[in-house]
Every structure is written in C-alpha cells, then in structure tokens.
C-alpha cells in the first residue's frame, strides 16, 4: 500500500509540473490587451491571477506569515492585496517565467497535499483561459485528480452557493451533491464548485 501511495504522489507531481509549463506557454502567448483583461476571479485581471499563482514560489513561509499578519489574519484580504501589488511591478515575462521555472516547486496550499496544489493551478489557469475564450482543455487525468478535492468545505471556503444542486460531469464519471442536476463537462463543474461564475454564454441551464 505504501508503494502505491508514493507512486500516486509522484504522478500528481508530474501533472503539476506539466500544468505549470503549459500555462506558462499560454501566458507567453498573450497580448498586452489580454494581460489587462478581466478573469473569472472577481476584480482580478490576468496579471493579478498570474501573480497570485506564483506567490507561493516567490514568498518564503516567514514572509507569507508577515503578509498575513499585515492583513489581520484574513487570507482572502492578504492574497488580494499581494496579488495587486505584485502585478503592478512584475512584467508579463517575469510572471510567465515564475510558473515555468518553478514547475517542480513543492509548494502546496495551507490545507491539502499535492492534489490541492494541482487544483490551485488548474482552477486559476481556467480563470484565465475561460475568461479569455482560449478554450484550453485541461487533460482528463488532471481533472480526475482535482475533482477528488471537491468537498463541502471546498464550497464553503470559495463561497460556492450551489444550494440543492447535483453536479454531474458529462465527459467522465463523477457527480457531487444532491438536488437539481447540473450536467456539464468536468472542467466547467470544477469552476462552479470553486465559486466561479461561468461566462453568460455558458451559464444558461
């Protein structure tokens, strides 16, 4: 069993590295106008999302703790403040390079292991690509890993108000919740579970 668990962790790390490199390629191909375009993260442009995605690589644990203290312990307030500040001083090239150069960085969110780290990259990458209409499809194996991180606590933390809804994927075997069925591709359901609003053209159940 231990060998199997170690193998699974290695596989997730490989998917994280691939996701970061692919997203870096996407960022490198954006125009100046796209870098300033809004994303699915309310109030954040592509610049702020990219800055936030790379914060864990650029900040030590001690500096992160200091930034959190400066925001009175409010994680949402801290990440918003730091993302806006860093986005104002880092160039698009630097932000893309931060992802590519740290493809194998061991950072993970405060709660959760490697799967949560992959989820962080997948969700924020989709915040950018879906909002820009790029149409990037996250590989199914990565979606399966991230779907396992969806729990009631996930919905609460990201303020996903789904009520009595059952999320059911149309492109792989996965469902979550009970109630009125919302059937969509897994990548879209992940965004709903993580509190995002899909573009109006896709939000007409």
C-alpha positions in Angstrom: 0.0 0.0 0.0 2.8 2.4 0.9 4.4 1.9 -2.5 1.1 2.6 -4.3 0.7 5.8 -2.3 4.2 7.0 -3.2 3.6 6.2 -6.9 0.4 8.2 -6.8 2.2 11.2 -5.3 4.8 11.1 -8.0 2.2 11.0 -10.7 0.4 14.1 -9.2 3.7 16.0 -9.0 4.4 15.2 -12.7 0.9 16.5 -13.6 1.6 19.7 -11.6 4.9 20.3 -13.5 3.2 19.7 -16.8 0.3 22.0 -16.0 2.6 24.9 -14.9 4.7 24.6 -18.1 1.6 24.6 -20.3 0.1 27.6 -18.5 3.4 29.4 -18.9 3.2 28.8 -22.6 -0.3 30.2 -22.6 0.8 33.3 -20.7 3.8 33.8 -23.1 1.4 34.0 -26.0 -0.9 36.7 -24.6 -1.1 40.2 -25.9 -0.8 43.3 -23.7 -4.6 43.8 -24.0 -5.2 40.2 -22.8 -2.9 40.7 -19.8 -5.2 43.5 -18.7 -8.4 41.6 -19.4 -10.7 40.5 -16.5 -10.8 36.9 -15.4 -13.2 34.6 -13.6 -11.6 35.8 -10.3 -13.8 38.8 -9.5 -11.8 42.0 -9.6 -8.6 40.4 -10.9 -7.1 40.8 -14.3 -4.9 38.2 -15.9 -1.9 40.0 -14.2 -3.3 39.6 -10.7 -4.2 35.9 -11.3 -0.7 35.1 -12.6 0.9 37.0 -9.7 -1.2 35.0 -7.2 -0.4 31.7 -8.9 3.3 32.3 -8.4 3.2 33.8 -4.9 3.9 30.5 -3.2 7.2 30.2 -5.2 8.3 33.8 -4.6 7.5 34.2 -0.9 9.1 32.3 1.9 6.9 30.9 4.7 8.1 33.7 7.0 7.3 36.4 4.5 3.9 34.9 3.8 3.1 34.8 7.6 4.1 38.5 7.8 1.8 39.4 4.9 -1.0 37.5 6.6 -0.4 39.4 9.9 -0.5 42.7 8.0 -4.0 41.7 6.8 -5.2 40.9 10.3 -5.1 37.2 9.6 -7.6 37.4 6.7 -6.3 35.1 4.0 -8.6 36.5 1.3 -7.6 40.1 2.1 -3.9 39.1 2.1 -3.9 37.3 -1.2 -5.9 40.1 -2.9 -3.5 42.8 -1.6 -0.3 40.9 -2.5 -1.6 39.9 -6.0 -2.4 43.6 -6.8 0.9 44.8 -5.5 3.0 42.2 -7.3 1.0 42.5 -10.6 1.9 46.2 -10.6 5.7 45.6 -10.6 6.3 42.2 -12.3 6.3 42.1 -16.1 4.3 39.5 -18.1 7.6 37.8 -18.9 8.5 37.5 -15.3 5.1 36.2 -14.3 5.2 33.5 -17.0 8.7 32.6 -16.1 7.8 32.2 -12.4 5.5 29.4 -13.4 7.8 27.7 -15.8 10.9 27.9 -13.7 9.0 26.5 -10.7 7.3 23.6 -12.4 8.7 21.2 -9.8 8.4 23.6 -6.8 6.9 21.7 -3.8 4.5 24.5 -2.7 1.1 23.4 -1.6 -1.9 25.4 -0.2 -2.3 25.6 3.6 -4.8 22.8 3.5 -4.3 19.8 1.3 -1.5 18.0 -0.4 -0.2 17.7 -4.0 -3.7 17.3 -5.3 -4.7 20.6 -3.8 -1.6 22.2 -5.4 -2.7 20.9 -8.8 -6.2 22.2 -8.2 -4.8 25.6 -7.4 -3.0 25.7 -10.8 -5.9 24.1 -12.8 -8.6 26.4 -11.3 -6.6 29.6 -11.7 -5.4 28.6 -15.2 -9.0 28.2 -16.2 -9.9 31.5 -14.6 -7.7 33.0 -17.3 -8.3 30.8 -20.3 -12.1 30.5 -19.9 -12.5 34.3 -19.4 -10.3 34.9 -22.5 -12.2 32.4 -24.6 -9.0 30.5 -25.3 -10.7 27.1 -25.0 -7.9 25.2 -23.4 -8.9 21.7 -22.3 -7.3 20.5 -19.1 -6.2 16.9 -19.6 -8.8 14.4 -18.1 -6.3 12.8 -15.8 -5.6 16.1 -14.1 -9.4 16.8 -13.9 -9.9 13.5 -12.2 -7.3 14.3 -9.5 -8.7 17.7 -8.8 -12.3 16.5 -8.7 -11.3 14.4 -5.7 -10.6 17.6 -3.8 -14.2 18.9 -4.1 -15.8 18.6 -0.6 -18.5 20.6 1.3 -15.6 22.6 2.9 -14.4 23.5 -0.6 -17.7 25.0 -1.5 -17.8 26.9 1.8 -14.3 28.3 1.5 -14.8 29.5 -2.0 -18.3 30.7 -1.3 -19.9 28.5 -4.0 -23.6 28.9 -3.4 -24.9 25.8 -5.2 -27.8 25.0 -2.8 -29.7 21.8 -3.6 -27.7 21.0 -6.7 -26.1 17.9 -8.1 -23.1 18.5 -10.2 -22.8 15.7 -12.8 -20.0 15.5 -15.4 -20.9 14.7 -19.0 -17.4 13.7 -20.1 -16.3 11.4 -17.3 -17.9 9.5 -14.4 -18.2 12.0 -11.5 -21.0 13.7 -9.5 -21.3 15.7 -6.4 -24.2 16.8 -4.2 -27.9 16.1 -4.4 -30.8 18.0 -5.9 -31.4 19.6 -9.3 -29.0 18.2 -11.7 -26.4 20.4 -13.5 -24.8 18.4 -16.2 -21.7 19.9 -17.8 -18.2 19.0 -18.7 -16.0 18.3 -15.7 -13.8 21.4 -16.2 -16.9 23.7 -16.0 -18.2 21.9 -12.9 -14.9 22.4 -11.2 -15.2 26.2 -11.7 -18.7 26.1 -10.3 -17.5 24.1 -7.2 -14.8 26.6 -6.7 -17.2 29.6 -6.6 -16.7 30.9 -10.1 -19.4 32.3 -12.4 -19.2 31.0 -15.9 -19.4 33.4 -18.9 -23.1 34.2 -19.6 -23.0 32.2 -22.9 -22.3 29.1 -20.9 -24.4 29.8 -17.8 -27.9 29.0 -19.2 -29.1 25.8 -17.5 
